[in-house]
XYZ file of N, CA and C in Angstrom:
438
model
N 0.843 -1.170 0.000
C 0.000 0.000 0.000
C 0.893 1.239 0.000
N 0.519 2.237 -0.753
C 1.308 3.446 -0.886
C 1.283 4.255 0.401
N 2.408 4.892 0.710
C 2.497 5.726 1.902
C 1.408 6.796 1.870
N 0.755 6.980 2.994
C -0.298 7.985 3.072
C -1.661 7.481 2.646
N -1.741 6.215 2.247
C -3.014 5.649 1.809
C -3.636 4.881 2.958
N -4.868 5.182 3.241
C -5.583 4.522 4.314
C -6.047 3.146 3.861
N -6.123 2.206 4.792
C -6.609 0.864 4.467
C -8.112 0.836 4.271
N -8.815 1.775 4.856
C -10.257 1.851 4.661
C -10.615 3.262 4.239
N -11.612 3.386 3.348
C -11.967 4.719 2.883
C -12.513 5.573 4.016
N -12.083 6.810 4.055
C -12.585 7.726 5.065
C -13.928 8.283 4.648
N -14.781 8.517 5.615
C -16.060 9.144 5.331
C -15.859 10.636 5.430
N -15.856 11.298 4.309
C -15.551 12.719 4.272
C -16.796 13.571 4.203
N -17.936 12.962 4.308
C -19.161 13.732 4.233
C -19.563 13.993 2.801
N -20.525 14.841 2.648
C -21.081 15.175 1.341
C -20.621 16.574 0.966
N -20.167 16.755 -0.260
C -19.683 18.066 -0.677
C -20.745 18.869 -1.397
N -21.992 18.471 -1.293
C -23.054 19.148 -2.032
C -23.490 20.447 -1.367
N -24.506 20.418 -0.560
C -25.175 21.623 -0.061
C -24.282 22.483 0.822
N -23.723 21.931 1.868
C -22.919 22.714 2.810
C -21.436 22.507 2.530
N -21.013 22.817 1.334
C -19.628 22.569 0.924
C -18.654 23.312 1.814
N -17.727 22.583 2.372
C -16.669 23.143 3.196
C -15.402 22.374 2.862
N -14.447 23.038 2.244
C -13.238 22.353 1.799
C -12.521 21.677 2.964
N -12.631 22.224 4.159
C -11.935 21.627 5.288
C -12.532 20.304 5.734
N -13.722 19.960 5.252
C -14.301 18.682 5.650
C -13.506 17.511 5.085
N -12.737 17.734 4.044
C -11.933 16.635 3.513
C -10.460 16.978 3.430
N -10.119 18.217 3.262
C -8.747 18.583 2.957
C -7.774 18.318 4.089
N -8.210 18.390 5.322
C -7.278 18.252 6.434
C -7.117 16.816 6.915
N -7.901 15.898 6.393
C -7.850 14.521 6.873
C -7.149 13.620 5.871
N -6.039 13.063 6.297
C -5.238 12.210 5.427
C -6.007 10.977 4.973
N -6.905 10.464 5.799
C -7.609 9.234 5.458
C -8.827 9.466 4.573
N -9.020 10.674 4.102
C -10.186 10.994 3.291
C -9.996 10.487 1.864
N -10.909 9.668 1.419
C -10.796 9.098 0.075
C -10.928 10.159 -1.018
N -11.765 11.154 -0.799
C -11.911 12.230 -1.789
C -10.573 12.931 -1.985
N -9.888 13.217 -0.904
C -8.576 13.866 -0.989
C -7.587 12.983 -1.757
N -7.611 11.682 -1.476
C -6.703 10.763 -2.157
C -6.974 10.727 -3.660
N -8.244 10.709 -4.038
C -8.595 10.669 -5.459
C -8.185 11.965 -6.139
N -8.466 13.101 -5.500
C -8.070 14.384 -6.083
C -6.560 14.488 -6.227
N -5.825 14.023 -5.232
C -4.362 14.026 -5.328
C -3.904 13.224 -6.539
N -4.562 12.110 -6.788
C -4.176 11.236 -7.894
C -4.499 11.858 -9.257
N -5.746 12.267 -9.430
C -6.163 12.706 -10.767
C -5.694 14.117 -11.099
N -5.276 14.875 -10.093
C -4.865 16.253 -10.358
C -3.358 16.404 -10.519
N -2.597 15.330 -10.411
C -1.155 15.493 -10.610
C -0.851 15.647 -12.096
N 0.262 16.287 -12.397
C 0.527 16.663 -13.798
C 0.651 15.471 -14.736
N 1.224 14.380 -14.274
C 1.393 13.236 -15.180
C 0.043 12.587 -15.479
N -0.802 12.454 -14.483
C -2.124 11.860 -14.707
C -2.943 12.712 -15.669
N -2.908 14.025 -15.476
C -3.645 14.915 -16.373
C -3.185 14.749 -17.817
N -1.882 14.666 -18.021
C -1.355 14.512 -19.380
C -1.724 13.161 -19.988
N -1.627 12.101 -19.198
C -1.994 10.766 -19.702
C -3.463 10.739 -20.090
N -4.321 11.257 -19.240
C -5.760 11.263 -19.532
C -6.050 12.077 -20.787
N -5.390 13.223 -20.926
C -5.594 14.057 -22.119
C -5.142 13.329 -23.382
N -4.009 12.653 -23.324
C -3.487 11.965 -24.511
C -4.328 10.751 -24.898
N -4.932 10.103 -23.924
C -5.724 8.906 -24.211
C -7.162 9.235 -24.588
N -7.507 10.507 -24.641
C -8.884 10.890 -24.937
C -9.348 10.399 -26.298
N -8.565 10.564 -27.317
C -8.989 10.248 -28.677
C -8.603 8.839 -29.142
N -7.606 8.256 -28.491
C -7.105 6.974 -28.997
C -6.358 6.220 -27.907
N -6.232 4.921 -28.101
C -5.394 4.144 -27.199
C -3.947 4.298 -27.671
N -3.031 4.210 -26.731
C -1.614 4.376 -27.048
C -0.793 3.322 -26.332
N 0.335 3.004 -26.913
C 1.286 2.111 -26.280
C 2.137 2.919 -25.311
N 2.788 2.202 -24.394
C 3.616 2.846 -23.390
C 4.660 3.760 -24.039
N 5.361 3.234 -25.056
C 6.428 4.026 -25.687
C 5.876 5.282 -26.372
N 4.660 5.182 -26.911
C 4.044 6.360 -27.532
C 3.723 7.415 -26.473
N 3.195 6.971 -25.339
C 2.911 7.902 -24.247
C 4.202 8.560 -23.760
N 5.241 7.772 -23.555
C 6.512 8.309 -23.057
C 7.088 9.334 -24.029
N 6.979 9.055 -25.307
C 7.498 9.972 -26.323
C 6.705 11.288 -26.348
N 5.421 11.221 -26.092
C 4.564 12.406 -26.176
C 4.576 13.255 -24.901
N 4.999 12.674 -23.771
C 5.003 13.406 -22.503
C 6.431 13.827 -22.184
N 6.728 15.059 -22.462
C 8.063 15.598 -22.250
C 8.422 15.602 -20.767
N 9.552 14.984 -20.441
C 10.064 15.043 -19.078
C 9.657 13.911 -18.157
N 8.749 13.037 -18.571
C 8.332 11.953 -17.686
C 9.347 10.810 -17.770
N 9.704 10.265 -16.618
C 10.615 9.120 -16.598
C 9.814 7.842 -16.827
N 10.501 6.786 -17.204
C 9.841 5.504 -17.416
C 9.181 5.036 -16.119
N 9.878 5.196 -15.013
C 9.345 4.779 -13.716
C 8.079 5.565 -13.359
N 8.104 6.877 -13.558
C 6.951 7.701 -13.196
C 5.755 7.401 -14.096
N 6.005 7.187 -15.375
C 4.907 6.852 -16.283
C 4.306 5.503 -15.912
N 5.148 4.538 -15.574
C 4.660 3.222 -15.143
C 3.789 3.350 -13.903
N 4.259 4.097 -12.912
C 3.487 4.298 -11.678
C 2.164 4.995 -11.965
N 2.214 6.028 -12.796
C 1.005 6.784 -13.117
C -0.020 5.888 -13.785
N 0.404 5.103 -14.772
C -0.515 4.209 -15.476
C -1.096 3.152 -14.539
N -0.275 2.627 -13.644
C -0.772 1.625 -12.687
C -1.820 2.234 -11.761
N -1.560 3.439 -11.277
C -2.514 4.103 -10.394
C -3.822 4.404 -11.124
N -3.718 4.885 -12.348
C -4.928 5.193 -13.123
C -5.712 3.927 -13.445
N -5.001 2.841 -13.691
C -5.668 1.565 -13.939
C -6.361 1.081 -12.656
N -5.684 1.190 -11.546
C -6.266 0.767 -10.260
C -7.525 1.569 -9.939
N -7.519 2.851 -10.273
C -8.670 3.716 -10.004
C -9.788 3.557 -11.029
N -9.566 2.716 -12.034
C -10.619 2.458 -13.021
C -10.719 3.512 -14.111
N -9.677 4.316 -14.272
C -9.696 5.386 -15.271
C -9.049 4.978 -16.586
N -8.122 4.034 -16.512
C -7.392 3.560 -17.692
C -7.466 2.038 -17.708
N -7.611 1.495 -18.904
C -7.551 0.034 -19.031
C -6.316 -0.338 -19.830
N -5.741 -1.447 -19.432
C -4.510 -1.958 -20.042
C -4.859 -3.246 -20.766
N -4.515 -3.298 -22.054
C -4.792 -4.486 -22.852
C -3.471 -5.060 -23.343
N -3.237 -6.335 -23.027
C -2.018 -7.024 -23.444
C -2.366 -7.949 -24.603
N -1.625 -7.806 -25.697
C -1.830 -8.662 -26.874
C -0.749 -9.737 -26.892
N -1.142 -10.998 -27.128
C -0.179 -12.103 -27.088
C 0.681 -12.172 -28.348
N 1.573 -11.232 -28.472
C 2.499 -11.213 -29.602
C 3.914 -11.266 -29.050
N 4.883 -11.421 -29.930
C 6.289 -11.400 -29.525
C 6.957 -10.232 -30.235
N 7.429 -9.236 -29.497
C 7.258 -9.033 -28.059
C 5.813 -8.661 -27.743
N 5.407 -8.791 -26.487
C 4.022 -8.469 -26.137
C 3.707 -7.008 -26.433
N 2.514 -6.786 -26.925
C 2.056 -5.421 -27.189
C 1.058 -5.050 -26.093
N 1.249 -3.879 -25.501
C 0.369 -3.408 -24.435
C -0.168 -2.041 -24.834
N -1.488 -1.925 -24.852
C -2.151 -0.656 -25.157
C -2.855 -0.132 -23.921
N -2.921 1.179 -23.835
C -3.637 1.842 -22.746
C -4.739 2.691 -23.355
N -5.913 2.661 -22.725
C -7.056 3.438 -23.208
C -7.858 3.927 -22.010
N -8.603 5.009 -22.212
C -9.485 5.488 -21.164
C -10.692 4.574 -21.035
N -11.120 4.354 -19.824
C -12.380 3.675 -19.576
C -13.485 4.733 -19.690
N -14.737 4.340 -19.681
C -15.805 5.355 -19.666
C -15.679 6.320 -18.478
N -15.247 5.812 -17.332
C -15.030 6.680 -16.173
C -13.913 7.687 -16.455
N -12.829 7.228 -17.069
C -11.725 8.119 -17.433
C -12.149 9.147 -18.464
N -12.982 8.744 -19.407
C -13.476 9.677 -20.431
C -14.344 10.753 -19.795
N -15.125 10.385 -18.781
C -15.946 11.398 -18.113
C -15.074 12.381 -17.346
N -13.956 11.921 -16.803
C -13.015 12.825 -16.132
C -12.363 13.756 -17.143
N -12.081 13.247 -18.342
C -11.463 14.084 -19.366
C -12.325 15.301 -19.675
N -13.626 15.136 -19.657
C -14.535 16.254 -19.906
C -14.291 17.371 -18.893
N -14.111 17.011 -17.643
C -13.845 17.989 -16.594
C -12.477 18.636 -16.793
N -11.483 17.837 -17.127
C -10.140 18.365 -17.358
C -10.156 19.344 -18.530
N -10.875 18.990 -19.579
C -10.970 19.859 -20.756
C -11.574 21.213 -20.383
N -12.579 21.214 -19.505
C -13.181 22.474 -19.054
C -12.160 23.315 -18.297
N -11.326 22.682 -17.489
C -10.280 23.397 -16.759
C -9.252 23.999 -17.714
N -8.858 23.248 -18.722
C -7.908 23.750 -19.714
C -8.514 24.926 -20.488
N -9.774 24.811 -20.866
C -10.454 25.899 -21.578
C -10.491 27.158 -20.716
N -10.807 27.003 -19.433
C -10.810 28.145 -18.517
C -9.422 28.778 -18.452
N -8.392 27.942 -18.336
C -7.017 28.430 -18.236
C -6.615 29.205 -19.489
N -6.949 28.657 -20.648
C -6.628 29.355 -21.898
C -7.341 30.702 -21.989
N -8.577 30.767 -21.525
C -9.350 32.001 -21.585
C -8.885 33.062 -20.606
N -8.174 32.646 -19.553
C -7.753 33.593 -18.525
C -6.236 33.729 -18.395
N -5.485 33.151 -19.315
C -4.029 33.172 -19.164
C -3.452 34.582 -19.194
N -4.039 35.488 -19.992
C -3.522 36.861 -20.030
C -3.778 37.586 -18.708
N -4.954 37.376 -18.117
C -5.256 37.977 -16.816
C -4.314 37.442 -15.737
N -4.038 36.172 -15.782
C -3.143 35.554 -14.806
C -1.723 36.083 -14.988
N -1.276 36.207 -16.247
C 0.060 36.755 -16.515
C 0.159 38.188 -16.002
N -0.878 38.990 -16.200
C -0.870 40.378 -15.716
C -0.831 40.407 -14.186
N -1.597 39.544 -13.543
C -1.593 39.481 -12.080
C -0.226 39.066 -11.560
N 0.401 38.113 -12.214
C 1.745 37.685 -11.813
C 2.749 38.822 -11.945
N 2.685 39.535 -13.063
C 3.601 40.666 -13.273
C 3.412 41.732 -12.203
N 2.158 42.053 -11.889
C 1.873 43.051 -10.862
C 2.390 42.588 -9.500
N 2.184 41.331 -9.183
C 2.667 40.780 -7.919
C 4.187 40.859 -7.856
N 4.858 40.439 -8.934
C 6.332 40.461 -8.968
C 6.867 41.884 -8.817
N 6.194 42.859 -9.463
C 6.613 44.263 -9.318
C 6.493 44.717 -7.858
N 5.356 44.391 -7.224
C 5.159 44.769 -5.821
C 6.196 44.109 -4.926
N 6.491 42.839 -5.170
C 7.461 42.121 -4.362
C 8.849 42.738 -4.517
N 9.206 43.130 -5.729
C 10.490 43.774 -5.980
C 10.563 45.110 -5.282
N 9.483 45.899 -5.401
C 9.434 47.218 -4.752
C 9.521 47.078 -3.234
N 8.832 46.085 -2.684
C 8.883 45.856 -1.230
C 10.281 45.454 -0.779
N 10.936 44.625 -1.584
C 12.286 44.188 -1.245
C 13.264 45.362 -1.280
N 13.114 46.230 -2.279
C 13.982 47.419 -2.391
C 13.714 48.387 -1.259
N 12.459 48.532 -0.870
C 12.107 49.456 0.220
C 12.636 48.950 1.554
N 12.779 47.662 1.708
C 13.264 47.082 2.964
C 14.775 47.256 3.121
N 15.459 47.568 2.036
C 16.922 47.677 2.085
C 17.372 48.983 2.621
């Protein structure tokens, strides 16, 4: 079992009507927190995005994801498969061929990820301006402290 993973799912309550982020965020044994940690990491997001339109082999995924190590990609795919988001198909050939594809559950998550990417693209200029303003203030504050 992975470090930080509870043996039994935590009851984190319902996030519907009385939504309070602290109802799950502060408890390590919360299953919602564990799932969000998994699906929101950068490698998982990239794998899910790449598998949206087609199944891919491990080497194709590794080639398309800049900077991912073989070990990290293997771990990411195993975790996504365990969570029911990706399915792994082994073909009995020599050498064995292994394809990865999104499950229907993974495809439904991709819809949410796509909405986040669309939001980011629509607001990237505002975010860049906010960052520049923050950096200017931080520089001015640092100079004033000297």
